[in-house]
Coordinates of N, CA and C in Angstrom, one line a residue:
M1 N 0.8 -1.2 0.0 CA 0.0 0.0 0.0 C 0.9 1.2 0.0
K2 N 0.8 2.1 -1.0 CA 1.6 3.3 -1.1 C 0.7 4.5 -0.9
A3 N 1.4 5.6 -0.4 CA 0.7 6.8 -0.1 C 1.7 8.0 -0.3
R4 N 1.1 9.1 -0.5 CA 2.0 10.3 -0.5 C 1.5 11.3 0.6
I5 N 2.4 12.0 1.2 CA 2.2 12.9 2.2 C 2.6 14.3 1.7
F6 N 1.7 15.2 1.7 CA 2.0 16.6 1.2 C 1.2 17.6 2.0
Q7 N 1.7 18.9 1.8 CA 1.0 20.0 2.5 C 0.0 20.5 1.6
K8 N -1.2 20.7 2.1 CA -2.3 21.1 1.3 C -2.1 22.5 0.7
P9 N -2.2 22.7 -0.7 CA -1.9 24.0 -1.3 C -3.1 24.9 -1.1
K10 N -2.8 26.2 -1.4 CA -3.8 27.2 -1.3 C -4.7 27.1 -2.5
N11 N -6.0 27.3 -2.3 CA -6.9 27.2 -3.5 C -6.7 28.5 -4.3
A12 N -6.8 28.4 -5.6 CA -6.6 29.5 -6.5 C -7.7 30.6 -6.3
M13 N -8.8 30.2 -5.8 CA -9.9 31.2 -5.6 C -9.9 31.9 -4.3
Q14 N -9.0 31.6 -3.4 CA -8.9 32.3 -2.1 C -7.7 33.1 -2.0
S15 N -7.8 34.2 -1.2 CA -6.7 35.1 -1.0 C -5.9 34.7 0.2
G16 N -6.6 34.2 1.2 CA -5.9 33.8 2.5 C -5.3 32.5 2.4
R17 N -4.6 32.1 3.5 CA -3.9 30.8 3.5 C -4.5 29.9 4.6
A18 N -5.8 30.1 4.9 CA -6.4 29.2 5.9 C -6.4 27.8 5.4
G19 N -6.1 26.9 6.3 CA -6.1 25.4 6.0 C -4.9 24.9 5.2
T20 N -3.9 25.8 4.9 CA -2.8 25.3 4.1 C -1.7 24.8 5.0
Q21 N -1.8 24.9 6.3 CA -0.8 24.3 7.2 C -1.0 22.9 7.5
R22 N -2.1 22.3 7.0 CA -2.4 20.9 7.3 C -1.6 20.0 6.3
W23 N -1.3 18.8 6.8 CA -0.6 17.8 6.0 C -1.5 16.7 5.7
M24 N -1.6 16.3 4.4 CA -2.6 15.3 3.9 C -1.8 14.0 3.6
L25 N -2.5 12.9 3.9 CA -2.0 11.6 3.5 C -3.0 11.1 2.5
E26 N -2.6 10.8 1.2 CA -3.5 10.4 0.2 C -2.9 9.1 -0.4
F27 N -3.8 8.1 -0.6 CA -3.3 6.8 -1.1 C -3.2 6.8 -2.6
A28 N -2.2 6.1 -3.1 CA -2.0 5.9 -4.6 C -3.0 5.0 -5.1
P29 N -3.4 5.2 -6.4 CA -4.5 4.3 -6.9 C -3.9 2.8 -7.0
A30 N -4.7 1.9 -6.6 CA -4.3 0.5 -6.6 C -4.7 -0.2 -8.0
E31 N -5.7 0.4 -8.7 CA -6.0 -0.2 -10.0 C -6.5 1.0 -10.9
A32 N -6.4 0.8 -12.2 CA -6.7 1.8 -13.1 C -8.2 2.0 -13.2
R33 N -8.6 3.2 -13.6 CA -10.1 3.4 -13.8 C -10.5 2.9 -15.1
K34 N -11.7 2.4 -15.2 CA -12.3 1.9 -16.4 C -13.7 2.5 -16.6
A35 N -14.1 2.5 -17.9 CA -15.4 3.1 -18.2 C -16.5 2.0 -17.9
D36 N -17.5 2.5 -17.3 CA -18.7 1.7 -17.0 C -19.4 1.4 -18.3
P37 N -19.7 0.2 -18.6 CA -20.4 -0.1 -19.9 C -21.7 0.5 -20.1
L38 N -22.5 0.7 -19.0 CA -23.8 1.2 -19.1 C -23.9 2.7 -19.3
M39 N -23.2 3.4 -18.4 CA -23.3 4.9 -18.3 C -22.0 5.5 -18.9
G40 N -20.9 4.8 -19.0 CA -19.7 5.4 -19.6 C -18.9 6.2 -18.6
W41 N -19.3 6.2 -17.3 CA -18.6 7.0 -16.3 C -17.3 6.2 -15.9
A42 N -16.3 6.9 -15.6 CA -15.0 6.3 -15.2 C -15.1 5.9 -13.7
G43 N -14.7 4.7 -13.4 CA -14.7 4.3 -12.0 C -13.8 3.1 -11.8
S44 N -13.7 2.7 -10.5 CA -12.8 1.5 -10.2 C -13.3 0.9 -8.9
G45 N -12.8 -0.2 -8.5 CA -13.2 -0.8 -7.3 C -12.3 -0.4 -6.1
D46 N -11.4 0.5 -6.3 CA -10.5 0.9 -5.3 C -11.1 2.0 -4.4
T47 N -11.5 1.6 -3.2 CA -12.1 2.5 -2.3 C -11.1 3.4 -1.5
R48 N -9.9 3.0 -1.4 CA -8.9 3.8 -0.7 C -8.6 5.1 -1.5
R49 N -8.9 5.2 -2.7 CA -8.7 6.4 -3.5 C -9.6 7.5 -3.0
Q50 N -10.7 7.2 -2.4 CA -11.6 8.3 -1.9 C -11.1 8.8 -0.5
L51 N -10.2 8.2 0.1 CA -9.8 8.5 1.5 C -8.6 9.5 1.5
R52 N -8.8 10.6 2.2 CA -7.7 11.6 2.5 C -7.7 11.9 4.0
L53 N -6.6 11.7 4.6 CA -6.4 11.9 6.0 C -5.6 13.2 6.2
G54 N -6.1 14.0 7.2 CA -5.4 15.3 7.5 C -4.7 15.2 8.8
F55 N -3.5 15.8 8.9 CA -2.7 15.8 10.1 C -2.2 17.3 10.4
A56 N -1.9 17.5 11.6 CA -1.4 18.9 12.0 C 0.0 19.1 11.6
S57 N 0.8 18.0 11.5 CA 2.2 18.1 11.2 C 2.7 17.0 10.3
R58 N 3.8 17.2 9.7 CA 4.4 16.1 8.8 C 4.8 14.9 9.6
D59 N 5.3 15.2 10.8 CA 5.8 14.1 11.7 C 4.6 13.2 12.1
E60 N 3.4 13.8 12.4 CA 2.2 13.0 12.7 C 1.8 12.1 11.6
A61 N 1.9 12.6 10.4 CA 1.5 11.8 9.2 C 2.5 10.7 9.0
L62 N 3.8 10.9 9.1 CA 4.8 9.9 9.0 C 4.6 8.8 10.1
A63 N 4.3 9.3 11.3 CA 4.1 8.3 12.4 C 2.9 7.4 12.1
Y64 N 1.8 8.0 11.6 CA 0.6 7.2 11.3 C 0.9 6.2 10.2
A65 N 1.7 6.6 9.2 CA 2.0 5.7 8.1 C 2.9 4.6 8.6
A66 N 3.9 4.9 9.5 CA 4.7 3.8 10.0 C 4.0 2.9 10.9
R67 N 3.1 3.4 11.7 CA 2.3 2.6 12.6 C 1.4 1.6 11.9
N68 N 0.9 2.0 10.7 CA -0.1 1.2 10.0 C 0.5 0.5 8.8
G69 N 1.9 0.5 8.7 CA 2.6 -0.2 7.6 C 2.3 0.3 6.2
I70 N 2.2 1.6 6.1 CA 1.9 2.3 4.8 C 3.3 2.8 4.3
E71 N 3.6 2.5 3.1 CA 4.8 3.0 2.5 C 4.5 4.4 2.0
A72 N 5.1 5.4 2.7 CA 4.7 6.8 2.4 C 5.9 7.6 1.8
E73 N 5.5 8.4 0.8 CA 6.5 9.3 0.2 C 6.1 10.8 0.5
V74 N 7.1 11.5 1.1 CA 6.8 12.9 1.4 C 7.1 13.8 0.2
V75 N 6.1 14.5 -0.3 CA 6.3 15.5 -1.4 C 6.6 16.8 -0.8
P76 N 7.8 17.4 -1.1 CA 8.1 18.7 -0.5 C 7.2 19.8 -0.9
T77 N 7.0 20.8 0.0 CA 6.2 21.9 -0.3 C 7.0 22.9 -1.2
P78 N 6.4 23.3 -2.4 CA 7.1 24.3 -3.2 C 7.3 25.6 -2.5
A79 N 8.4 26.3 -2.8 CA 8.6 27.6 -2.2 C 7.7 28.6 -2.7
R80 N 7.2 29.5 -1.8 CA 6.2 30.5 -2.3 C 7.0 31.6 -2.9
T81 N 6.5 32.1 -4.0 CA 7.2 33.2 -4.7 C 6.2 34.4 -4.6
L82 N 6.6 35.5 -4.1 CA 5.8 36.7 -4.0 C 6.0 37.6 -5.2
K83 N 4.9 38.0 -5.8 CA 5.0 39.0 -6.9 C 4.5 40.3 -6.3
I84 N 5.5 41.1 -6.0 CA 5.2 42.4 -5.3 C 4.7 43.4 -6.4
Q85 N 3.5 43.9 -6.2 CA 2.9 44.8 -7.2 C 2.3 46.0 -6.5
A86 N 2.3 47.1 -7.2 CA 1.6 48.3 -6.7 C 0.6 48.7 -7.7
Y87 N -0.4 49.5 -7.3 CA -1.5 49.9 -8.2 C -0.9 50.9 -9.3
A88 N 0.2 51.6 -8.9 CA 0.8 52.5 -9.8 C 1.5 51.8 -11.0
D89 N 1.8 50.5 -10.8 CA 2.5 49.8 -11.9 C 1.5 49.6 -13.1
N90 N 0.3 49.7 -12.9 CA -0.7 49.6 -14.0 C -0.5 50.8 -15.0
F91 N 0.1 51.9 -14.6 CA 0.1 53.1 -15.5 C 1.5 53.4 -15.9
R92 N 2.4 52.4 -15.9 CA 3.8 52.7 -16.3 C 3.9 52.5 -17.8

């Protein structure tokens, strides 16, 4: 059973950073999705794909994975780049 541990990114539609300090554990897909013959929707029998666990810190997520025998990969958080702008820059 494989999983990835990552820090939840900021939503593109929000200006604040609420909820971005949480660390998430998400399982890798165990089987490929296939089209349903009747409706054509994509689906699979893998129920762990629907599960996302949240933790307060990276160490808590790693401890949970080790305690439950989950092979976890930590994805590093990308560095934030700030684009400093002023309203006056619109008229240059």
